[in-house]
mmCIF file of the C-alpha atoms, coordinates in Angstrom:
data_MODEL
# 
_entry.id   MODEL 
# 
loop_
_atom_site.group_PDB 
_atom_site.id 
_atom_site.type_symbol 
_atom_site.label_atom_id 
_atom_site.label_alt_id 
_atom_site.label_comp_id 
_atom_site.label_asym_id 
_atom_site.label_entity_id 
_atom_site.label_seq_id 
_atom_site.pdbx_PDB_ins_code 
_atom_site.Cartn_x 
_atom_site.Cartn_y 
_atom_site.Cartn_z 
_atom_site.occupancy 
_atom_site.B_iso_or_equiv 
_atom_site.pdbx_formal_charge 
_atom_site.auth_seq_id 
_atom_site.auth_comp_id 
_atom_site.auth_asym_id 
_atom_site.auth_atom_id 
_atom_site.pdbx_PDB_model_num 
ATOM 1   C CA . UNK A 1 1   ? 0.000   0.000  0.000  1.00 0.00 ? 1   UNK A CA 1 
ATOM 2   C CA . UNK A 1 2   ? 1.432   3.314  -1.041 1.00 0.00 ? 2   UNK A CA 1 
ATOM 3   C CA . UNK A 1 3   ? 0.729   6.485  0.824  1.00 0.00 ? 3   UNK A CA 1 
ATOM 4   C CA . UNK A 1 4   ? 1.069   9.978  -0.509 1.00 0.00 ? 4   UNK A CA 1 
ATOM 5   C CA . UNK A 1 5   ? 3.010   12.728 1.145  1.00 0.00 ? 5   UNK A CA 1 
ATOM 6   C CA . UNK A 1 6   ? 2.287   13.117 4.840  1.00 0.00 ? 6   UNK A CA 1 
ATOM 7   C CA . UNK A 1 7   ? 0.981   16.480 5.878  1.00 0.00 ? 7   UNK A CA 1 
ATOM 8   C CA . UNK A 1 8   ? 2.923   17.724 8.852  1.00 0.00 ? 8   UNK A CA 1 
ATOM 9   C CA . UNK A 1 9   ? 1.109   20.379 10.837 1.00 0.00 ? 9   UNK A CA 1 
ATOM 10  C CA . UNK A 1 10  ? 3.024   23.596 11.108 1.00 0.00 ? 10  UNK A CA 1 
ATOM 11  C CA . UNK A 1 11  ? 3.518   25.143 14.454 1.00 0.00 ? 11  UNK A CA 1 
ATOM 12  C CA . UNK A 1 12  ? 2.395   28.688 14.462 1.00 0.00 ? 12  UNK A CA 1 
ATOM 13  C CA . UNK A 1 13  ? 4.002   31.100 16.849 1.00 0.00 ? 13  UNK A CA 1 
ATOM 14  C CA . UNK A 1 14  ? 2.236   31.062 20.174 1.00 0.00 ? 14  UNK A CA 1 
ATOM 15  C CA . UNK A 1 15  ? 0.618   34.261 21.366 1.00 0.00 ? 15  UNK A CA 1 
ATOM 16  C CA . UNK A 1 16  ? -0.297  33.390 24.885 1.00 0.00 ? 16  UNK A CA 1 
ATOM 17  C CA . UNK A 1 17  ? -0.847  36.307 27.142 1.00 0.00 ? 17  UNK A CA 1 
ATOM 18  C CA . UNK A 1 18  ? -1.377  36.122 30.841 1.00 0.00 ? 18  UNK A CA 1 
ATOM 19  C CA . UNK A 1 19  ? -3.781  38.666 32.161 1.00 0.00 ? 19  UNK A CA 1 
ATOM 20  C CA . UNK A 1 20  ? -3.302  39.791 35.726 1.00 0.00 ? 20  UNK A CA 1 
ATOM 21  C CA . UNK A 1 21  ? -6.504  39.619 37.725 1.00 0.00 ? 21  UNK A CA 1 
ATOM 22  C CA . UNK A 1 22  ? -6.441  42.331 40.308 1.00 0.00 ? 22  UNK A CA 1 
ATOM 23  C CA . UNK A 1 23  ? -8.578  42.735 43.390 1.00 0.00 ? 23  UNK A CA 1 
ATOM 24  C CA . UNK A 1 24  ? -8.803  46.435 42.567 1.00 0.00 ? 24  UNK A CA 1 
ATOM 25  C CA . UNK A 1 25  ? -11.848 47.911 40.874 1.00 0.00 ? 25  UNK A CA 1 
ATOM 26  C CA . UNK A 1 26  ? -11.785 50.557 38.169 1.00 0.00 ? 26  UNK A CA 1 
ATOM 27  C CA . UNK A 1 27  ? -12.847 53.414 40.395 1.00 0.00 ? 27  UNK A CA 1 
ATOM 28  C CA . UNK A 1 28  ? -10.542 52.599 43.293 1.00 0.00 ? 28  UNK A CA 1 
ATOM 29  C CA . UNK A 1 29  ? -9.689  49.983 45.864 1.00 0.00 ? 29  UNK A CA 1 
ATOM 30  C CA . UNK A 1 30  ? -12.245 47.678 47.376 1.00 0.00 ? 30  UNK A CA 1 
ATOM 31  C CA . UNK A 1 31  ? -12.988 48.155 51.060 1.00 0.00 ? 31  UNK A CA 1 
ATOM 32  C CA . UNK A 1 32  ? -10.327 45.860 52.506 1.00 0.00 ? 32  UNK A CA 1 
ATOM 33  C CA . UNK A 1 33  ? -12.017 45.314 55.871 1.00 0.00 ? 33  UNK A CA 1 
ATOM 34  C CA . UNK A 1 34  ? -15.409 44.562 54.333 1.00 0.00 ? 34  UNK A CA 1 
ATOM 35  C CA . UNK A 1 35  ? -13.805 42.161 51.857 1.00 0.00 ? 35  UNK A CA 1 
ATOM 36  C CA . UNK A 1 36  ? -11.806 40.458 54.621 1.00 0.00 ? 36  UNK A CA 1 
ATOM 37  C CA . UNK A 1 37  ? -14.955 39.958 56.690 1.00 0.00 ? 37  UNK A CA 1 
ATOM 38  C CA . UNK A 1 38  ? -16.822 38.681 53.628 1.00 0.00 ? 38  UNK A CA 1 
ATOM 39  C CA . UNK A 1 39  ? -14.084 36.131 52.890 1.00 0.00 ? 39  UNK A CA 1 
ATOM 40  C CA . UNK A 1 40  ? -13.988 34.982 56.495 1.00 0.00 ? 40  UNK A CA 1 
ATOM 41  C CA . UNK A 1 41  ? -17.763 34.605 56.706 1.00 0.00 ? 41  UNK A CA 1 
ATOM 42  C CA . UNK A 1 42  ? -17.904 32.653 53.440 1.00 0.00 ? 42  UNK A CA 1 
ATOM 43  C CA . UNK A 1 43  ? -15.124 30.317 54.562 1.00 0.00 ? 43  UNK A CA 1 
ATOM 44  C CA . UNK A 1 44  ? -16.866 29.660 57.885 1.00 0.00 ? 44  UNK A CA 1 
ATOM 45  C CA . UNK A 1 45  ? -20.223 29.072 56.155 1.00 0.00 ? 45  UNK A CA 1 
ATOM 46  C CA . UNK A 1 46  ? -18.597 26.680 53.667 1.00 0.00 ? 46  UNK A CA 1 
ATOM 47  C CA . UNK A 1 47  ? -16.811 24.697 56.377 1.00 0.00 ? 47  UNK A CA 1 
ATOM 48  C CA . UNK A 1 48  ? -19.916 24.554 58.598 1.00 0.00 ? 48  UNK A CA 1 
ATOM 49  C CA . UNK A 1 49  ? -22.115 23.501 55.660 1.00 0.00 ? 49  UNK A CA 1 
ATOM 50  C CA . UNK A 1 50  ? -19.732 20.807 54.458 1.00 0.00 ? 50  UNK A CA 1 
ATOM 51  C CA . UNK A 1 51  ? -18.911 19.401 57.893 1.00 0.00 ? 51  UNK A CA 1 
ATOM 52  C CA . UNK A 1 52  ? -20.118 19.842 61.447 1.00 0.00 ? 52  UNK A CA 1 
ATOM 53  C CA . UNK A 1 53  ? -19.931 23.239 63.111 1.00 0.00 ? 53  UNK A CA 1 
ATOM 54  C CA . UNK A 1 54  ? -16.560 23.384 64.849 1.00 0.00 ? 54  UNK A CA 1 
ATOM 55  C CA . UNK A 1 55  ? -14.700 26.038 66.790 1.00 0.00 ? 55  UNK A CA 1 
ATOM 56  C CA . UNK A 1 56  ? -11.714 25.632 64.470 1.00 0.00 ? 56  UNK A CA 1 
ATOM 57  C CA . UNK A 1 57  ? -13.861 26.955 61.598 1.00 0.00 ? 57  UNK A CA 1 
ATOM 58  C CA . UNK A 1 58  ? -14.178 30.286 63.411 1.00 0.00 ? 58  UNK A CA 1 
ATOM 59  C CA . UNK A 1 59  ? -10.430 30.449 63.927 1.00 0.00 ? 59  UNK A CA 1 
ATOM 60  C CA . UNK A 1 60  ? -9.716  29.526 60.306 1.00 0.00 ? 60  UNK A CA 1 
ATOM 61  C CA . UNK A 1 61  ? -12.151 32.206 59.090 1.00 0.00 ? 61  UNK A CA 1 
ATOM 62  C CA . UNK A 1 62  ? -10.446 34.781 61.298 1.00 0.00 ? 62  UNK A CA 1 
ATOM 63  C CA . UNK A 1 63  ? -7.055  33.744 59.924 1.00 0.00 ? 63  UNK A CA 1 
ATOM 64  C CA . UNK A 1 64  ? -8.330  34.119 56.361 1.00 0.00 ? 64  UNK A CA 1 
ATOM 65  C CA . UNK A 1 65  ? -9.540  37.644 57.099 1.00 0.00 ? 65  UNK A CA 1 
ATOM 66  C CA . UNK A 1 66  ? -6.268  38.573 58.831 1.00 0.00 ? 66  UNK A CA 1 
ATOM 67  C CA . UNK A 1 67  ? -4.114  37.125 56.054 1.00 0.00 ? 67  UNK A CA 1 
ATOM 68  C CA . UNK A 1 68  ? -6.139  39.003 53.429 1.00 0.00 ? 68  UNK A CA 1 
ATOM 69  C CA . UNK A 1 69  ? -5.830  42.279 55.359 1.00 0.00 ? 69  UNK A CA 1 
ATOM 70  C CA . UNK A 1 70  ? -2.097  41.739 55.780 1.00 0.00 ? 70  UNK A CA 1 
ATOM 71  C CA . UNK A 1 71  ? -1.592  40.989 52.088 1.00 0.00 ? 71  UNK A CA 1 
ATOM 72  C CA . UNK A 1 72  ? -3.533  44.061 51.034 1.00 0.00 ? 72  UNK A CA 1 
ATOM 73  C CA . UNK A 1 73  ? -1.694  46.258 53.550 1.00 0.00 ? 73  UNK A CA 1 
ATOM 74  C CA . UNK A 1 74  ? 1.558   45.166 51.893 1.00 0.00 ? 74  UNK A CA 1 
ATOM 75  C CA . UNK A 1 75  ? 0.218   46.180 48.483 1.00 0.00 ? 75  UNK A CA 1 
ATOM 76  C CA . UNK A 1 76  ? -0.512  42.681 47.213 1.00 0.00 ? 76  UNK A CA 1 
ATOM 77  C CA . UNK A 1 77  ? -3.465  43.002 44.863 1.00 0.00 ? 77  UNK A CA 1 
ATOM 78  C CA . UNK A 1 78  ? -2.955  40.278 42.267 1.00 0.00 ? 78  UNK A CA 1 
ATOM 79  C CA . UNK A 1 79  ? -5.403  37.411 42.843 1.00 0.00 ? 79  UNK A CA 1 
ATOM 80  C CA . UNK A 1 80  ? -2.715  34.767 42.380 1.00 0.00 ? 80  UNK A CA 1 
ATOM 81  C CA . UNK A 1 81  ? -0.411  36.475 44.854 1.00 0.00 ? 81  UNK A CA 1 
ATOM 82  C CA . UNK A 1 82  ? -3.252  36.794 47.369 1.00 0.00 ? 82  UNK A CA 1 
ATOM 83  C CA . UNK A 1 83  ? -3.987  33.065 46.931 1.00 0.00 ? 83  UNK A CA 1 
ATOM 84  C CA . UNK A 1 84  ? -0.357  32.169 47.599 1.00 0.00 ? 84  UNK A CA 1 
ATOM 85  C CA . UNK A 1 85  ? -0.290  34.458 50.617 1.00 0.00 ? 85  UNK A CA 1 
ATOM 86  C CA . UNK A 1 86  ? -3.441  32.881 52.077 1.00 0.00 ? 86  UNK A CA 1 
ATOM 87  C CA . UNK A 1 87  ? -2.180  29.343 51.557 1.00 0.00 ? 87  UNK A CA 1 
ATOM 88  C CA . UNK A 1 88  ? 1.220   30.190 52.990 1.00 0.00 ? 88  UNK A CA 1 
ATOM 89  C CA . UNK A 1 89  ? -0.167  31.977 56.036 1.00 0.00 ? 89  UNK A CA 1 
ATOM 90  C CA . UNK A 1 90  ? -2.771  29.319 56.712 1.00 0.00 ? 90  UNK A CA 1 
ATOM 91  C CA . UNK A 1 91  ? -0.118  26.637 56.321 1.00 0.00 ? 91  UNK A CA 1 
ATOM 92  C CA . UNK A 1 92  ? 1.889   28.126 59.152 1.00 0.00 ? 92  UNK A CA 1 
ATOM 93  C CA . UNK A 1 93  ? 4.670   29.765 57.173 1.00 0.00 ? 93  UNK A CA 1 
ATOM 94  C CA . UNK A 1 94  ? 3.593   33.367 56.570 1.00 0.00 ? 94  UNK A CA 1 
ATOM 95  C CA . UNK A 1 95  ? 3.592   36.503 58.712 1.00 0.00 ? 95  UNK A CA 1 
ATOM 96  C CA . UNK A 1 96  ? 0.069   35.996 60.107 1.00 0.00 ? 96  UNK A CA 1 
ATOM 97  C CA . UNK A 1 97  ? 0.524   32.270 60.579 1.00 0.00 ? 97  UNK A CA 1 
ATOM 98  C CA . UNK A 1 98  ? 0.710   31.935 64.366 1.00 0.00 ? 98  UNK A CA 1 
ATOM 99  C CA . UNK A 1 99  ? -0.946  28.683 65.514 1.00 0.00 ? 99  UNK A CA 1 
ATOM 100 C CA . UNK A 1 100 ? -2.983  28.098 62.355 1.00 0.00 ? 100 UNK A CA 1 
ATOM 101 C CA . UNK A 1 101 ? -1.533  24.638 61.921 1.00 0.00 ? 101 UNK A CA 1 
ATOM 102 C CA . UNK A 1 102 ? -3.331  23.598 65.128 1.00 0.00 ? 102 UNK A CA 1 
ATOM 103 C CA . UNK A 1 103 ? -6.619  24.855 63.687 1.00 0.00 ? 103 UNK A CA 1 
ATOM 104 C CA . UNK A 1 104 ? -6.313  22.488 60.743 1.00 0.00 ? 104 UNK A CA 1 
ATOM 105 C CA . UNK A 1 105 ? -5.746  19.428 62.928 1.00 0.00 ? 105 UNK A CA 1 
ATOM 106 C CA . UNK A 1 106 ? -9.456  19.508 63.794 1.00 0.00 ? 106 UNK A CA 1 
ATOM 107 C CA . UNK A 1 107 ? -10.689 20.599 60.367 1.00 0.00 ? 107 UNK A CA 1 
ATOM 108 C CA . UNK A 1 108 ? -11.430 18.264 57.472 1.00 0.00 ? 108 UNK A CA 1 
ATOM 109 C CA . UNK A 1 109 ? -9.600  20.497 55.000 1.00 0.00 ? 109 UNK A CA 1 
ATOM 110 C CA . UNK A 1 110 ? -6.094  21.848 54.608 1.00 0.00 ? 110 UNK A CA 1 
ATOM 111 C CA . UNK A 1 111 ? -4.749  25.362 54.199 1.00 0.00 ? 111 UNK A CA 1 
ATOM 112 C CA . UNK A 1 112 ? -4.586  25.167 50.407 1.00 0.00 ? 112 UNK A CA 1 
ATOM 113 C CA . UNK A 1 113 ? -8.156  23.852 50.199 1.00 0.00 ? 113 UNK A CA 1 
ATOM 114 C CA . UNK A 1 114 ? -9.273  27.001 51.978 1.00 0.00 ? 114 UNK A CA 1 
ATOM 115 C CA . UNK A 1 115 ? -7.067  29.274 49.853 1.00 0.00 ? 115 UNK A CA 1 
ATOM 116 C CA . UNK A 1 116 ? -8.434  27.685 46.668 1.00 0.00 ? 116 UNK A CA 1 
ATOM 117 C CA . UNK A 1 117 ? -11.995 28.085 47.932 1.00 0.00 ? 117 UNK A CA 1 
ATOM 118 C CA . UNK A 1 118 ? -11.356 31.787 48.566 1.00 0.00 ? 118 UNK A CA 1 
ATOM 119 C CA . UNK A 1 119 ? -9.899  32.254 45.082 1.00 0.00 ? 119 UNK A CA 1 
ATOM 120 C CA . UNK A 1 120 ? -13.094 30.804 43.562 1.00 0.00 ? 120 UNK A CA 1 
ATOM 121 C CA . UNK A 1 121 ? -15.439 33.185 45.385 1.00 0.00 ? 121 UNK A CA 1 
ATOM 122 C CA . UNK A 1 122 ? -17.282 35.774 43.312 1.00 0.00 ? 122 UNK A CA 1 
# 
């Protein structure tokens, strides 16, 4: 069996652009404290809805709010950078990380689960 010439697909130059998603709005910065409280309340509601109400959920929610405030106070406004900051702080490595590791011993999620949940919030 004879085959004709094989068509080899050409690679076109890639034009991938990464768009930075900022937590700033066009007319100015979001209210940091209101956003921090919103994130904390959503995290607590999610944890309480998925599992039993636990005291560690309150502490985790407070840590999320504090880590967000800290990140924003340092000028971090890129969503990806905020996500990394939350995961790092909740994991016990960042500047607002005091005793958060203990909070996750009683929770059914880890620090990065919470950080990813926060990054998916509207």
